[in-house]
Amino acid sequence: MAETIGSGSSMTDKSAKIFVAGHRGLVGSAIVRKLQELGFTNLVLRTHAELDLTRQADVESFFAQEKPVYVILAAAKVGGIHANNTYPADFIGVNLQIQTNVIHSAYQHGVKKLLFLGSSCIYPKFAPQPITESALLTGPLEPTNEWYAIAKIAGIKTCQAYRIQHGWDAISGMPTNLYGPNDNFHPENSHVLPALMRRFHEAKVNGAEEVVVWGTGSPLREFLHVDDLADSCVFLLDRYSGLEHVNVGSGQEVTIKELAELVKEVVGFEGKLGWDSSKPDGTPRKLMDSSKLASLGWTPKVSLRDGLRQTYEWYLENVCAAKK
Ligand code: GFB
């Protein structure tokens, strides 16, 4: 099908029905906030209890009944390095089921355009840095998250296959490591940033002397605030129509040690840092090359320091206050 890249807006009708799958999660909730802020009035949302996306028949009935015009597929089984390493069957199985059901039903029921979201872990463990889109499938994956990565690679390829065979407008965005409001702050299963925020906060409140951080502290990670990701999702849905997936990064790269120091400062913990080297480091570095997205006209806005402050405020108001 014809590719339209960086040309005029295609989402001019603010009453067009948009299904945001996974609207209660970190990514989906940010996308809903963004769409509402832009004046989109016809969002279709379903909780997990209302619609289990792993159930093919239920997904088909939903699409047959609702007939959305656009779909943003932000529903996924996600987690940090420990969760990925511990629940491989869930990470590959649930994600393959969700994306296969949603992509196929969306195509069958006349959805105009679908945006699939993946992750920077789709790239080879030792991909040249910064990682360009063309690095996909050029080498072995990081073992701690290969199950999730294989599912996400299958999602990109499913979108490409439907585009090639059916001329259907399915596109993919690949965000780097994300953080922000509505993140999962579980002590073991979450990603590093919310895990550390909670650990430093609890250490501060309990007057602890030390906070232990996993691994060696040397891996490098790039962090993008989820509000920036949400903005890029609407931008891509509106402006990009191409076969290749698009990287969405911030260019803000820090070592885990630097991140830990930054979170410690934002939270206001005054004790020491310790390191648990029995925990895995994962990929040594995964900095995205986001020049393709920049050339289309999109750039991120939120600095890591501001994003951390805002996320900590959200954590205090929503997670800590809710526990009281
Ligand atoms: O965020 P994280 O779990 O994901 O870990 P990945 C990043 C780095 O932080 C690793 C270290 O080197 C961890 O060892 N780290 C230090 C910690 N302390 C902690 C902690 O308390 N909790 C956690 N979770 N990490 C994930 C993939 O990889 O990235 C997913 O497993 C997904 O598939 C996601 O792609 C974006 O960046 O290593």
Tab-separated table of C-alpha atoms and ligand atoms in Angstrom, residues 78-85 91 118-122 142 144-146 148-149 175-178 186-196 199 212-221 223 256 259 275-276 279-283 286, ligand 1:
chain	number	residue	atom	x	y	z
A	78	VAL	CA	4.833	-6.262	30.754
A	79	GLY	CA	7.391	-6.219	33.517
A	80	GLY	CA	10.991	-5.666	34.418
A	81	ILE	CA	14.023	-7.894	34.092
A	82	HIS	CA	13.049	-10.225	36.957
A	83	ALA	CA	9.429	-10.704	35.810
A	84	ASN	CA	10.546	-11.338	32.210
A	85	ASN	CA	13.054	-13.905	33.419
A	91	PHE	CA	5.383	-13.051	28.452
A	118	GLY	CA	6.579	-2.840	21.033
A	119	SER	CA	9.760	-2.271	22.983
A	120	SER	CA	13.471	-1.620	22.531
A	121	CYS	CA	14.199	-5.186	23.706
A	122	ILE	CA	13.264	-6.427	20.190
A	142	GLU	CA	19.089	-10.616	25.447
A	144	THR	CA	16.329	-12.354	30.145
A	145	ASN	CA	13.650	-10.941	27.852
A	146	GLU	CA	13.753	-12.968	24.667
A	148	TYR	CA	8.705	-10.905	25.378
A	149	ALA	CA	10.943	-9.740	22.530
A	175	PRO	CA	9.370	2.861	22.646
A	176	THR	CA	12.495	2.842	24.749
A	177	ASN	CA	12.259	2.236	28.566
A	178	LEU	CA	9.218	4.158	29.819
A	186	HIS	CA	5.798	-3.797	42.470
A	187	PRO	CA	9.061	-4.413	44.391
A	188	GLU	CA	10.224	-7.385	42.299
A	189	ASN	CA	8.244	-7.428	39.055
A	190	SER	CA	8.377	-3.774	38.011
A	191	HIS	CA	10.942	-1.940	35.892
A	192	VAL	CA	13.961	-0.332	37.506
A	193	LEU	CA	12.696	3.213	37.813
A	194	PRO	CA	9.445	2.577	39.741
A	195	ALA	CA	11.197	-0.163	41.759
A	196	LEU	CA	13.880	2.264	42.910
A	199	ARG	CA	12.538	1.387	47.577
A	212	VAL	CA	20.151	-2.104	47.675
A	213	VAL	CA	20.092	-1.783	43.877
A	214	TRP	CA	20.275	-4.795	41.541
A	215	GLY	CA	23.206	-5.703	39.332
A	216	THR	CA	26.444	-3.782	38.911
A	217	GLY	CA	25.022	-0.350	38.116
A	218	SER	CA	26.960	-0.208	34.851
A	219	PRO	CA	24.194	-0.955	32.282
A	220	LEU	CA	23.027	2.063	30.327
A	221	ARG	CA	19.342	2.755	29.791
A	223	PHE	CA	14.281	6.703	29.646
A	256	ILE	CA	21.749	2.468	36.421
A	259	LEU	CA	19.660	6.689	37.718
A	275	TRP	CA	24.627	-3.352	45.105
A	276	ASP	CA	23.292	-6.900	44.704
A	279	LYS	CA	20.810	-9.993	40.158
A	280	PRO	CA	21.158	-9.816	36.350
A	281	ASP	CA	22.271	-6.674	34.506
A	282	GLY	CA	20.509	-7.576	31.262
A	283	THR	CA	21.491	-5.790	28.066
A	286	LYS	CA	20.093	-0.013	24.480
B	1	GFB	O1	14.002	-1.859	34.089
B	1	GFB	P1	14.581	-3.228	34.024
B	1	GFB	O2	13.911	-4.281	34.801
B	1	GFB	O3	14.558	-3.665	32.514
B	1	GFB	O4	16.117	-3.201	34.500
B	1	GFB	P2	15.511	-3.894	31.263
B	1	GFB	C1	17.037	-2.290	34.009
B	1	GFB	C2	18.341	-2.401	34.745
B	1	GFB	O5	18.147	-1.925	36.087
B	1	GFB	C3	18.932	-3.803	34.867
B	1	GFB	C4	18.737	-2.821	37.006
B	1	GFB	O6	20.337	-3.733	34.698
B	1	GFB	C5	18.602	-4.175	36.316
B	1	GFB	O7	19.506	-5.112	36.889
B	1	GFB	N1	18.047	-2.703	38.293
B	1	GFB	C6	18.608	-2.250	39.440
B	1	GFB	C7	16.787	-3.045	38.587
B	1	GFB	N2	17.759	-2.322	40.448
B	1	GFB	C8	16.606	-2.808	39.958
B	1	GFB	C9	15.343	-3.094	40.540
B	1	GFB	O8	15.098	-2.924	41.722
B	1	GFB	N3	14.370	-3.558	39.707
B	1	GFB	C10	14.591	-3.751	38.367
B	1	GFB	N4	13.577	-4.183	37.587
B	1	GFB	N5	15.799	-3.525	37.800
B	1	GFB	C11	13.258	-4.729	30.366
B	1	GFB	C12	12.782	-5.981	29.676
B	1	GFB	O9	14.618	-4.844	30.414
B	1	GFB	O10	12.986	-3.555	29.655
B	1	GFB	C13	11.445	-5.831	29.113
B	1	GFB	O11	12.899	-7.058	30.579
B	1	GFB	C14	11.176	-4.483	28.463
B	1	GFB	O12	11.277	-6.853	28.189
B	1	GFB	C15	11.687	-3.349	29.289
B	1	GFB	O13	11.753	-4.447	27.203
B	1	GFB	C16	11.553	-2.014	28.601
B	1	GFB	O14	15.735	-2.592	30.573
B	1	GFB	O15	16.734	-4.665	31.587
